[in-house]
Coordinates of C-alpha atoms and ligand atoms in Angstrom, one line a residue:
M57 CA -3.1 9.1 9.5
P58 CA -4.0 9.3 13.2
E59 CA -7.0 12.1 13.7
S60 CA -6.0 15.8 15.3
R61 CA -9.0 17.8 14.8
A62 CA -11.5 19.5 16.7
L63 CA -15.0 17.9 15.9
D64 CA -18.8 19.0 17.1
V65 CA -19.4 15.2 18.1
V66 CA -17.3 12.0 19.1
I67 CA -19.4 8.6 18.8
V68 CA -17.7 5.6 20.1
G69 CA -19.3 2.6 18.5
A70 CA -20.7 2.1 15.0
G71 CA -23.5 -0.2 15.8
F72 CA -27.1 0.4 15.4
A73 CA -26.8 3.0 18.2
G74 CA -23.7 4.8 16.9
M75 CA -24.6 4.4 12.9
Y76 CA -28.2 6.0 14.0
M77 CA -26.4 8.8 15.8
L78 CA -24.3 10.1 13.3
H79 CA -26.5 10.0 10.7
R80 CA -29.0 12.2 13.3
T81 CA -25.9 14.8 13.8
R82 CA -24.8 14.9 10.4
E83 CA -28.6 15.6 9.2
L84 CA -28.1 18.7 12.4
G85 CA -25.2 20.1 10.4
L86 CA -22.7 18.8 13.0
S87 CA -19.2 17.6 12.1
A88 CA -18.9 14.2 13.7
I89 CA -16.7 10.9 13.8
V90 CA -17.3 7.5 15.1
F91 CA -14.5 5.2 16.2
E92 CA -15.4 1.6 16.3
A93 CA -13.2 -1.5 17.3
G94 CA -14.5 -3.9 14.6
S95 CA -13.4 -3.6 11.2
D96 CA -16.8 -2.6 10.6
V97 CA -20.4 -2.0 11.0
G98 CA -22.7 -4.0 13.1
G99 CA -21.5 -3.6 16.8
T100 CA -23.3 -7.0 18.9
W101 CA -24.0 -8.4 15.1
Y102 CA -20.3 -7.8 14.4
W103 CA -18.7 -9.8 16.7
N104 CA -21.5 -12.5 17.7
R105 CA -21.0 -14.6 14.7
Y106 CA -21.2 -18.1 16.6
P107 CA -23.3 -21.0 14.8
G108 CA -27.1 -20.5 15.6
A109 CA -26.6 -16.6 16.5
R110 CA -30.2 -15.2 15.7
C111 CA -32.2 -12.3 17.2
D112 CA -34.8 -13.1 19.9
I113 CA -37.0 -10.1 18.7
E114 CA -39.1 -10.5 15.5
S115 CA -37.4 -9.5 12.1
M116 CA -40.4 -7.0 11.3
E117 CA -39.5 -4.9 14.6
Y118 CA -36.1 -5.7 15.2
S119 CA -35.3 -2.7 12.9
Y120 CA -34.9 0.8 12.8
G121 CA -38.8 3.1 11.9
F122 CA -37.0 6.6 11.1
D123 CA -37.0 6.0 7.4
E124 CA -40.1 5.1 5.5
D125 CA -38.3 4.0 2.6
L126 CA -35.5 2.4 4.6
Q127 CA -38.3 0.1 5.9
Q128 CA -40.3 -0.1 2.9
E129 CA -37.3 -1.4 0.7
W130 CA -36.0 -3.7 3.1
E131 CA -37.0 -7.2 3.0
W132 CA -37.0 -9.9 5.9
T133 CA -36.4 -13.4 4.9
E134 CA -37.6 -15.2 8.3
R135 CA -39.7 -14.6 11.4
Y136 CA -36.5 -14.3 13.4
A137 CA -33.8 -12.5 11.6
S138 CA -30.1 -14.6 11.8
Q139 CA -26.9 -13.0 12.5
P140 CA -25.7 -13.1 8.9
E141 CA -29.4 -11.2 7.3
I142 CA -28.7 -8.6 10.4
L143 CA -25.6 -8.0 9.5
R144 CA -26.0 -7.7 5.7
Y145 CA -29.1 -4.6 6.8
A146 CA -26.5 -3.0 9.0
D147 CA -24.4 -2.9 5.9
H148 CA -27.1 -2.0 3.7
V149 CA -28.3 1.1 6.2
A150 CA -24.5 2.3 6.5
D151 CA -24.7 2.2 2.3
R152 CA -27.8 3.7 2.0
F153 CA -27.1 6.8 4.6
G154 CA -23.5 7.3 3.3
L155 CA -22.2 6.8 6.7
R156 CA -19.1 4.8 6.2
P157 CA -16.6 8.0 5.3
H158 CA -17.4 9.5 9.0
M159 CA -16.2 6.1 10.6
R160 CA -12.8 4.8 11.6
F161 CA -12.5 1.0 11.7
D162 CA -10.2 -1.2 13.6
T163 CA -10.1 1.4 16.3
R164 CA -10.3 1.4 19.8
V165 CA -11.5 4.6 22.1
T166 CA -9.1 4.8 24.9
S167 CA -9.7 7.5 27.2
A168 CA -12.2 10.5 27.0
T169 CA -11.0 13.7 29.1
F170 CA -13.2 16.9 30.0
D171 CA -11.3 20.0 29.8
E172 CA -12.4 22.4 32.4
A173 CA -11.2 25.2 30.6
A174 CA -12.2 24.4 27.1
T175 CA -15.5 22.9 27.7
C176 CA -14.9 20.0 25.4
W177 CA -13.6 16.7 25.4
T178 CA -10.3 14.9 24.2
V179 CA -10.8 11.9 23.1
R180 CA -7.4 9.2 22.2
T181 CA -7.4 6.3 20.8
D182 CA -5.2 3.4 20.6
A183 CA -4.6 4.1 16.8
G184 CA -2.8 7.6 18.1
D185 CA -6.5 9.5 17.4
E186 CA -6.2 12.9 19.4
V187 CA -9.8 14.3 19.0
S188 CA -11.3 16.9 20.5
A189 CA -14.9 17.4 20.8
Q190 CA -17.3 19.2 22.2
F191 CA -19.8 16.1 23.0
V192 CA -18.8 12.3 23.5
I193 CA -21.5 10.1 22.8
M194 CA -21.3 6.4 24.2
A195 CA -22.8 3.7 21.8
T196 CA -20.8 1.1 23.0
G197 CA -23.7 -1.7 23.6
C198 CA -24.9 -3.2 26.2
L199 CA -23.5 -6.9 25.6
S200 CA -19.3 -6.0 23.9
S201 CA -17.4 -6.6 27.0
A202 CA -17.1 -10.6 26.9
N203 CA -17.2 -12.0 30.4
M204 CA -14.1 -14.5 29.9
P205 CA -13.8 -16.9 33.2
V206 CA -11.4 -17.3 35.3
I207 CA -10.7 -21.1 35.3
D208 CA -7.6 -22.7 36.6
G209 CA -5.2 -23.9 34.0
A210 CA -7.4 -22.4 31.1
E211 CA -4.2 -20.8 29.4
S212 CA -2.5 -24.8 28.9
F213 CA -5.5 -26.0 27.1
A214 CA -3.4 -27.4 23.8
G215 CA -7.0 -27.1 21.3
E216 CA -9.0 -24.2 20.0
T217 CA -10.7 -21.6 22.5
Y218 CA -13.0 -19.8 21.0
H219 CA -15.9 -17.6 23.1
T220 CA -19.5 -16.4 21.0
G221 CA -19.3 -13.1 21.6
Q222 CA -16.0 -13.2 19.5
W223 CA -16.3 -15.3 16.9
P224 CA -13.8 -15.8 14.3
H225 CA -14.8 -14.3 10.8
E226 CA -14.0 -17.1 9.1
G227 CA -16.3 -19.4 10.7
V228 CA -15.2 -22.9 12.7
D229 CA -15.8 -26.5 11.1
F230 CA -16.4 -28.6 14.3
T231 CA -16.3 -31.9 12.3
G232 CA -14.9 -35.0 13.2
K233 CA -14.3 -32.6 17.2
R234 CA -14.8 -33.1 20.3
V235 CA -16.3 -29.9 21.6
G236 CA -17.2 -29.0 25.2
V237 CA -19.1 -25.3 25.3
I238 CA -19.2 -23.7 28.8
G239 CA -22.6 -21.7 29.3
T240 CA -26.2 -22.2 29.0
G241 CA -27.6 -18.4 28.0
S242 CA -29.0 -17.4 25.1
S243 CA -25.8 -17.7 23.5
G244 CA -25.2 -21.8 24.5
V245 CA -28.9 -22.2 23.4
Q246 CA -28.6 -20.9 20.7
S247 CA -25.3 -22.7 19.3
I248 CA -25.2 -26.0 21.3
P249 CA -27.7 -27.8 19.0
V250 CA -25.6 -27.1 15.9
I251 CA -22.6 -27.2 16.9
A252 CA -23.9 -30.9 18.4
E253 CA -25.0 -31.3 14.8
Q254 CA -21.4 -31.1 13.2
A255 CA -19.4 -32.2 16.2
A256 CA -18.4 -36.0 16.8
E257 CA -19.0 -35.1 20.6
L258 CA -20.6 -32.6 22.4
V259 CA -20.2 -32.0 26.2
V260 CA -22.2 -29.3 27.6
F261 CA -21.0 -27.9 31.2
Q262 CA -24.1 -26.4 32.6
R263 CA -23.8 -24.1 35.8
T264 CA -27.7 -22.4 35.5
P265 CA -30.1 -24.7 33.5
A266 CA -32.1 -22.5 31.5
Y267 CA -35.4 -21.9 30.7
T268 CA -36.1 -21.7 26.4
V269 CA -39.4 -21.8 24.3
P270 CA -39.5 -22.6 21.3
A271 CA -38.7 -20.0 17.9
R272 CA -40.7 -22.0 15.6
N273 CA -38.9 -19.8 13.3
G274 CA -39.4 -20.2 9.7
P275 CA -39.6 -17.7 6.1
L276 CA -41.7 -15.0 6.8
D277 CA -45.5 -15.2 5.1
P278 CA -45.0 -12.1 2.8
D279 CA -49.0 -11.7 3.5
E280 CA -48.1 -10.7 6.5
R281 CA -44.9 -9.1 5.6
A282 CA -47.4 -6.9 3.4
K283 CA -49.8 -6.1 6.1
I284 CA -47.2 -4.8 8.5
K285 CA -45.2 -2.9 5.6
A286 CA -48.8 -1.2 4.9
E287 CA -49.0 0.6 8.6
Y288 CA -45.5 0.5 9.6
S289 CA -45.6 3.4 11.4
T290 CA -48.7 2.6 13.4
F291 CA -47.2 -0.6 13.6
R292 CA -44.1 0.5 15.3
A293 CA -46.3 3.4 17.3
T294 CA -48.5 0.8 19.2
N295 CA -45.2 -1.5 19.7
R296 CA -43.4 1.5 21.6
Q297 CA -46.6 1.5 24.1
M298 CA -46.1 -1.8 25.1
P299 CA -43.9 -2.3 28.4
A300 CA -40.9 -3.6 26.6
A301 CA -41.7 -1.9 23.0
F302 CA -42.7 -5.4 21.3
G303 CA -44.9 -7.2 20.4
S304 CA -48.3 -5.3 19.9
R305 CA -49.8 -7.7 17.7
L306 CA -50.4 -9.6 21.0
P307 CA -52.3 -7.5 23.2
A308 CA -50.8 -7.2 26.8
S309 CA -52.8 -9.6 29.2
D310 CA -55.0 -7.9 31.9
R311 CA -55.2 -10.5 34.3
S312 CA -53.2 -12.3 36.5
A313 CA -52.5 -16.0 36.6
L314 CA -53.9 -16.6 40.1
E315 CA -57.4 -15.3 38.1
V316 CA -58.0 -18.4 35.5
D317 CA -57.8 -21.9 36.7
A318 CA -55.2 -24.4 36.1
E319 CA -56.8 -25.7 32.6
E320 CA -57.0 -22.3 31.1
R321 CA -53.3 -21.4 32.6
R322 CA -52.2 -24.3 30.8
A323 CA -54.1 -23.7 27.7
E324 CA -52.4 -20.1 27.4
Y325 CA -48.9 -21.0 28.1
E326 CA -49.9 -23.6 24.9
Y327 CA -50.8 -21.8 22.6
R328 CA -47.8 -19.0 23.2
W329 CA -45.1 -22.2 23.2
Q330 CA -47.1 -23.6 20.2
K331 CA -47.4 -20.1 18.7
G332 CA -43.1 -19.6 19.0
L333 CA -44.2 -16.1 20.6
G334 CA -40.9 -16.0 22.3
L335 CA -40.5 -13.4 24.9
A336 CA -44.0 -12.5 25.3
F337 CA -44.1 -16.5 26.8
I338 CA -44.0 -14.2 30.2
G339 CA -46.5 -12.2 29.1
A340 CA -49.3 -14.5 29.5
F341 CA -50.5 -13.3 32.4
N342 CA -49.8 -9.9 33.7
D343 CA -48.5 -10.7 37.2
V344 CA -46.0 -13.7 35.7
L345 CA -42.8 -11.6 36.5
I346 CA -44.5 -9.8 39.7
S347 CA -46.2 -12.7 41.9
P348 CA -44.2 -16.0 42.6
E349 CA -46.9 -18.0 42.8
S350 CA -48.2 -16.7 38.9
N351 CA -44.5 -17.5 37.8
E352 CA -44.0 -21.1 39.2
S353 CA -46.9 -21.4 37.2
A354 CA -45.2 -20.6 33.5
A355 CA -42.1 -22.1 35.3
E356 CA -43.9 -24.8 36.0
F357 CA -45.5 -25.6 32.3
V358 CA -41.9 -25.2 30.8
R359 CA -40.2 -27.7 33.6
S360 CA -43.2 -29.9 31.8
K361 CA -42.3 -30.0 28.8
I362 CA -38.6 -30.8 29.5
R363 CA -39.6 -34.2 30.8
D364 CA -41.5 -34.5 27.8
I365 CA -39.3 -33.6 25.5
V366 CA -36.1 -35.3 27.2
P367 CA -37.1 -38.9 28.2
D368 CA -33.8 -40.2 30.4
P369 CA -34.4 -38.6 33.6
E370 CA -31.6 -38.2 35.0
V371 CA -31.1 -35.6 31.7
A372 CA -34.0 -34.0 32.1
R373 CA -33.6 -33.6 35.9
K374 CA -30.1 -31.8 35.2
L375 CA -32.2 -29.5 32.6
T376 CA -34.8 -28.6 34.6
P377 CA -34.7 -24.8 35.9
H378 CA -35.4 -23.8 39.2
Q379 CA -35.0 -20.1 39.3
V380 CA -37.8 -17.7 38.7
I381 CA -38.4 -18.0 34.8
G382 CA -37.8 -14.5 32.9
C383 CA -35.3 -13.4 35.8
K384 CA -32.7 -14.3 33.9
R385 CA -33.3 -13.5 29.7
L386 CA -35.9 -16.1 28.8
C387 CA -34.2 -17.8 26.0
L388 CA -35.7 -19.0 22.4
D389 CA -34.4 -22.0 20.9
T390 CA -34.7 -24.2 17.8
G391 CA -34.1 -27.6 19.5
Y392 CA -32.4 -27.0 22.3
Y393 CA -33.6 -29.3 24.7
E394 CA -34.1 -32.0 22.0
T395 CA -30.3 -32.1 21.8
F396 CA -29.7 -33.9 24.5
N397 CA -31.5 -36.8 23.1
R398 CA -28.7 -37.3 20.7
P399 CA -26.3 -39.7 21.2
N400 CA -23.1 -37.6 20.7
V401 CA -24.3 -35.1 23.3
E402 CA -23.2 -34.9 26.9
L403 CA -24.8 -32.6 30.1
V404 CA -21.9 -32.2 33.0
D405 CA -23.8 -30.4 36.0
L406 CA -21.5 -28.0 37.0
R407 CA -23.5 -27.9 40.4
D408 CA -23.3 -31.5 41.4
T409 CA -19.6 -31.8 39.5
P410 CA -18.0 -28.3 39.4
I411 CA -14.6 -27.3 36.8
E412 CA -12.0 -28.4 39.2
A413 CA -9.6 -27.0 35.9
I414 CA -8.6 -26.5 32.5
T415 CA -5.9 -28.8 31.1
P416 CA -3.9 -29.4 28.3
T417 CA -6.5 -31.8 27.3
G418 CA -9.9 -30.9 28.2
I419 CA -11.7 -29.9 31.1
R420 CA -11.4 -31.7 34.6
T421 CA -14.4 -31.7 37.1
T422 CA -15.0 -33.0 40.5
E423 CA -15.8 -36.2 38.7
G424 CA -12.9 -36.8 36.0
E425 CA -11.7 -35.1 33.0
H426 CA -13.3 -35.0 29.5
E427 CA -11.0 -34.8 26.7
L428 CA -11.7 -32.4 24.4
D429 CA -10.4 -30.6 20.6
C430 CA -12.3 -27.3 21.7
I431 CA -13.6 -25.4 23.9
V432 CA -15.9 -22.8 23.5
Y433 CA -17.0 -19.9 26.3
A434 CA -20.8 -19.0 25.8
T435 CA -20.2 -17.0 29.0
G436 CA -21.6 -13.9 28.6
F437 CA -21.0 -10.1 28.8
D438 CA -19.9 -7.7 31.5
A439 CA -23.2 -6.1 30.5
M440 CA -23.9 -2.6 30.5
T441 CA -21.3 -0.9 32.3
G442 CA -18.6 -3.2 30.9
A443 CA -17.2 -1.7 27.6
L444 CA -17.8 2.2 29.0
L445 CA -15.9 0.9 31.8
R446 CA -12.8 0.0 29.9
I447 CA -12.4 3.6 28.5
D448 CA -10.7 5.5 31.1
I449 CA -13.1 8.4 31.2
R450 CA -12.9 11.1 32.9
G451 CA -15.3 14.0 34.2
R452 CA -14.8 17.2 36.1
D453 CA -11.6 17.6 38.3
G454 CA -10.6 14.6 36.3
L455 CA -12.8 12.4 38.5
P456 CA -12.2 8.7 36.4
L457 CA -15.9 7.2 35.7
Q458 CA -14.2 4.1 36.9
E459 CA -14.4 5.7 40.7
A460 CA -18.0 8.0 40.2
W461 CA -19.1 4.2 39.7
A462 CA -17.3 2.2 42.3
A463 CA -20.9 1.5 44.2
G464 CA -22.7 0.4 40.8
P465 CA -23.8 2.7 37.6
R466 CA -25.3 6.6 38.5
T467 CA -26.9 7.8 35.7
Y468 CA -30.1 10.4 35.3
L469 CA -32.4 8.9 32.8
G470 CA -29.5 6.4 31.8
L471 CA -28.1 9.2 29.2
G472 CA -26.2 11.5 31.0
V473 CA -23.8 11.2 34.3
A474 CA -23.5 13.9 37.0
G475 CA -20.3 15.3 36.8
F476 CA -19.9 14.6 33.6
P477 CA -20.8 17.6 31.0
N478 CA -21.8 16.9 27.6
L479 CA -21.2 12.9 28.2
F480 CA -24.5 11.1 26.7
T481 CA -25.0 7.4 27.2
I482 CA -27.2 5.4 24.3
T483 CA -29.1 2.7 26.4
G484 CA -27.1 3.2 29.4
P485 CA -28.1 1.9 33.0
G486 CA -30.9 3.5 34.4
S487 CA -32.7 3.4 31.4
P488 CA -34.9 0.5 29.7
S489 CA -32.9 -0.9 27.2
V490 CA -32.2 -4.7 27.4
L491 CA -35.6 -4.7 28.9
T492 CA -36.8 -3.8 25.6
N493 CA -36.7 -4.2 21.5
M494 CA -33.2 -2.3 21.6
M495 CA -34.2 -0.8 18.7
V496 CA -36.8 1.4 19.6
S497 CA -34.6 2.0 23.1
I498 CA -32.1 2.9 20.5
E499 CA -34.0 5.1 18.6
Q500 CA -35.9 7.2 21.4
H501 CA -32.4 7.5 23.0
V502 CA -30.8 8.8 19.8
N503 CA -33.9 11.5 19.1
W504 CA -33.5 12.8 22.5
I505 CA -29.8 13.1 22.2
A506 CA -29.9 14.5 19.0
D507 CA -32.7 17.0 20.2
C508 CA -30.7 17.9 23.4
M509 CA -27.8 19.1 21.2
D510 CA -30.3 21.2 18.8
H511 CA -31.7 22.8 21.7
L512 CA -28.2 23.6 23.4
R513 CA -26.7 25.2 20.0
R514 CA -29.9 26.9 19.8
Q515 CA -29.9 28.3 23.3
G516 CA -26.4 29.5 22.8
H517 CA -26.1 26.9 25.7
R518 CA -22.1 25.5 25.7
T519 CA -22.4 22.3 28.3
I520 CA -25.2 20.1 29.5
E521 CA -25.2 18.0 33.1
A522 CA -26.9 15.3 35.2
S523 CA -27.8 17.4 38.6
E524 CA -26.9 14.9 41.7
P525 CA -30.0 15.4 43.3
A526 CA -32.1 14.3 39.9
Q527 CA -29.4 11.8 39.5
D528 CA -29.9 10.4 43.2
L529 CA -33.4 10.3 42.7
W530 CA -33.4 8.7 39.7
V531 CA -31.5 5.8 40.7
E532 CA -33.7 5.2 43.7
I533 CA -36.2 5.2 41.3
V534 CA -35.1 2.5 39.3
N535 CA -34.2 0.5 41.6
A536 CA -37.8 1.2 43.1
M537 CA -39.5 -0.4 39.6
A538 CA -36.9 -3.5 39.9
G539 CA -37.8 -3.8 43.7
I540 CA -42.1 -4.1 42.3
T541 CA -40.8 -6.9 40.1
L542 CA -38.7 -10.3 40.7
F543 CA -35.8 -9.3 38.6
P544 CA -33.9 -9.0 41.8
T545 CA -34.4 -12.6 42.6
C546 CA -31.3 -14.8 40.4
N547 CA -27.9 -14.0 39.9
S548 CA -28.8 -12.4 36.6
W549 CA -26.0 -10.4 34.5
Y550 CA -29.2 -7.2 34.3
L551 CA -27.6 -7.2 37.8
G552 CA -24.0 -7.6 37.5
A553 CA -24.2 -10.8 39.3
N554 CA -22.3 -12.5 36.6
V555 CA -19.0 -11.2 36.7
P556 CA -17.1 -11.7 39.7
G557 CA -16.6 -9.0 42.0
K558 CA -19.0 -6.4 40.3
T559 CA -21.2 -4.4 42.4
R560 CA -24.6 -6.1 42.5
V561 CA -27.3 -3.0 41.0
F562 CA -30.0 -3.6 39.0
M563 CA -29.1 -1.7 35.9
P564 CA -31.9 -1.8 33.6
F565 CA -35.4 0.7 33.8
V566 CA -38.5 -2.1 33.8
G567 CA -41.1 -0.4 31.8
F568 CA -40.8 1.6 28.4
P569 CA -43.8 3.5 28.2
M570 CA -43.7 5.5 31.5
Y571 CA -39.9 6.1 30.3
A572 CA -40.3 7.3 27.3
E573 CA -43.0 9.8 28.7
K574 CA -40.8 10.8 31.2
C575 CA -37.8 11.4 28.9
T576 CA -40.1 13.9 26.6
Q577 CA -41.9 15.4 29.8
V578 CA -37.6 15.9 31.0
A579 CA -37.1 17.5 27.7
Q580 CA -40.4 19.9 27.5
D581 CA -39.4 21.2 30.7
G582 CA -36.1 22.9 29.2
Y583 CA -34.2 19.3 30.2
E584 CA -35.5 19.4 34.2
G585 CA -32.6 17.9 36.1
F586 CA -30.2 18.9 34.1
V587 CA -27.8 21.3 34.8
L588 CA -27.5 24.4 31.2
S589 CA -24.7 26.3 31.3
G590 CA -22.2 28.6 28.8
Ligands
NA7_23 P1 -25.1 -14.8 29.4 O1 -26.8 -15.4 29.5 O2 -24.9 -14.4 30.4 O3 -25.1 -17.2 29.4 C1 -23.7 -17.0 30.5 C2 -23.7 -18.3 30.3 O4 -22.3 -19.0 31.0 C3 -24.5 -19.0 31.9 O5 -25.2 -20.1 31.6 C4 -23.5 -18.5 32.9 O6 -24.1 -19.2 34.1 C5 -22.6 -19.7 32.1 N1 -21.8 -19.0 33.2 C6 -20.6 -17.7 33.3 N2 -19.4 -18.4 33.7 C7 -19.3 -19.3 33.6 C8 -18.4 -20.2 34.8 N3 -17.5 -19.4 35.5 N4 -18.6 -21.1 34.5 C9 -19.7 -21.9 34.1 N5 -20.7 -21.5 33.4 C10 -20.0 -19.8 33.3 O7 -24.8 -14.6 28.1 P2 -25.3 -15.8 26.4 O8 -23.8 -14.5 25.6 O9 -25.7 -16.5 26.4 O10 -26.9 -14.5 26.6 C11 -26.1 -12.6 26.7 C12 -27.9 -12.0 26.2 O11 -27.3 -12.1 24.3 C13 -29.1 -12.7 26.3 O12 -29.5 -12.7 27.6 C14 -29.7 -12.5 25.0 O13 -30.1 -10.9 25.3 C15 -28.8 -11.7 23.9 P3 -24.8 -18.6 35.1 O14 -26.1 -18.5 34.8 O15 -23.8 -17.5 35.9 O16 -25.0 -19.7 36.3

């Protein structure tokens, strides 16, 4: 039966953001519904079931910290959790906090329209629901709208095609198959070694070579796990003080890479490479993402590893990246570069030989045709704004969000948008989100939004809305922060540069602790920069 109720809150998305938002909303005694396009909870981890899918933040950190009993009872088994284990965790949380009765699955929100006279939103779905609510909270995820490249002849392919972000639930058996993978970001880097072991032949179509460091994943040491659990809340609090809200067991470096000699530099990179410290490889020195020379020293270290691992000089050359390391998100792998030493794996460098077309039997580059039974698109996402702009969101005076963001997303704190009262975005553009441990950013945003709704109720306000001047200034600050770093130097999805036609704007805010402090201050100052009314 389609819903036609009047509620306090509509939440869009049942990933980790939507789940916790629902929990907090219900704790406040507000009525709420979650609409979710998938058939169950989990968000990113519901959709990304490709072989080898795994989190690149350690499992003891990539989990909720809001409930002491929850964090004590859940036992992660691996250092970096696999997709199935994270999905089991999401399932456990949904059961434990009784969330599912308030969720509508297989239901995609199609529009949200602000009604000025009634000061409420009307939310419609593809299942015929029409719900009105005082607040709409977008928990739509940063990496949830698949990026499918437009390639000539793609529809003519007679074999099977898959996108890593929309993987079949029953899994895919590549045994005996000739498989082509397009894309070598995190999803390609994680899936390629696993597919290579199963497939008869694997052809990897690479446009930009990836920097990746070994995850050195393995079972979690029970002593280490117990040690963290013994002081979990302190551990979480220390992580929140880290620039990207994770990795506090390794103190942030206070040295420039240029301050030490070549031997010491190499030793530091080697230590992090051997220990499997993952994204913290970039944190070896405090200026790897700021100084081009420092960055080059880290990049060159990884390049030397590629030369060591891959004996064929031509393959090694093709695999070697030359962009700034960390500019595109660093990948964590298990045997990625080694995979290209296998006799059943071929690497096609699309910079030398671009794709001309997809044919009924394979992929044709300028060099000839590769015959394939399956094509895997590991081509990423329309990140951060894709899922929001797919919904027809209309604010004051019927202004479409698509129009308000025509020149790139504009928000205040990544939480609110001028002209769109009572609409919140969890980990929206303009907040640290994808540059951090997402679980920490999600909790920080959900707590802020819940406190804000509570404040409005208590003070008798009906609406809250970002002011234009505060938003303009915030957009400038986000850009200025990015400008200090090397992030804007490559065509990354942080900039929207991976999607043809998307406006090139650096979307996340660099630096979690400073951001979180600003949000707290804004709330303490009576939601400074927002207009409260009614
Ligand atoms: P990414 O990191 O955006 O990677 C997508 C890959 O697909 C990347 O190598 C792209 O090359 C490639 N790509 C995209 N379009 C094309 C076309 N048209 N032709 C050839 N190659 C193409 O997405 P992932 O899913 O791997 O990872 C996303 C995030 O998930 C990751 O950062 C982690 O946070 C988890 P390009 O680099 O654009 O040249």
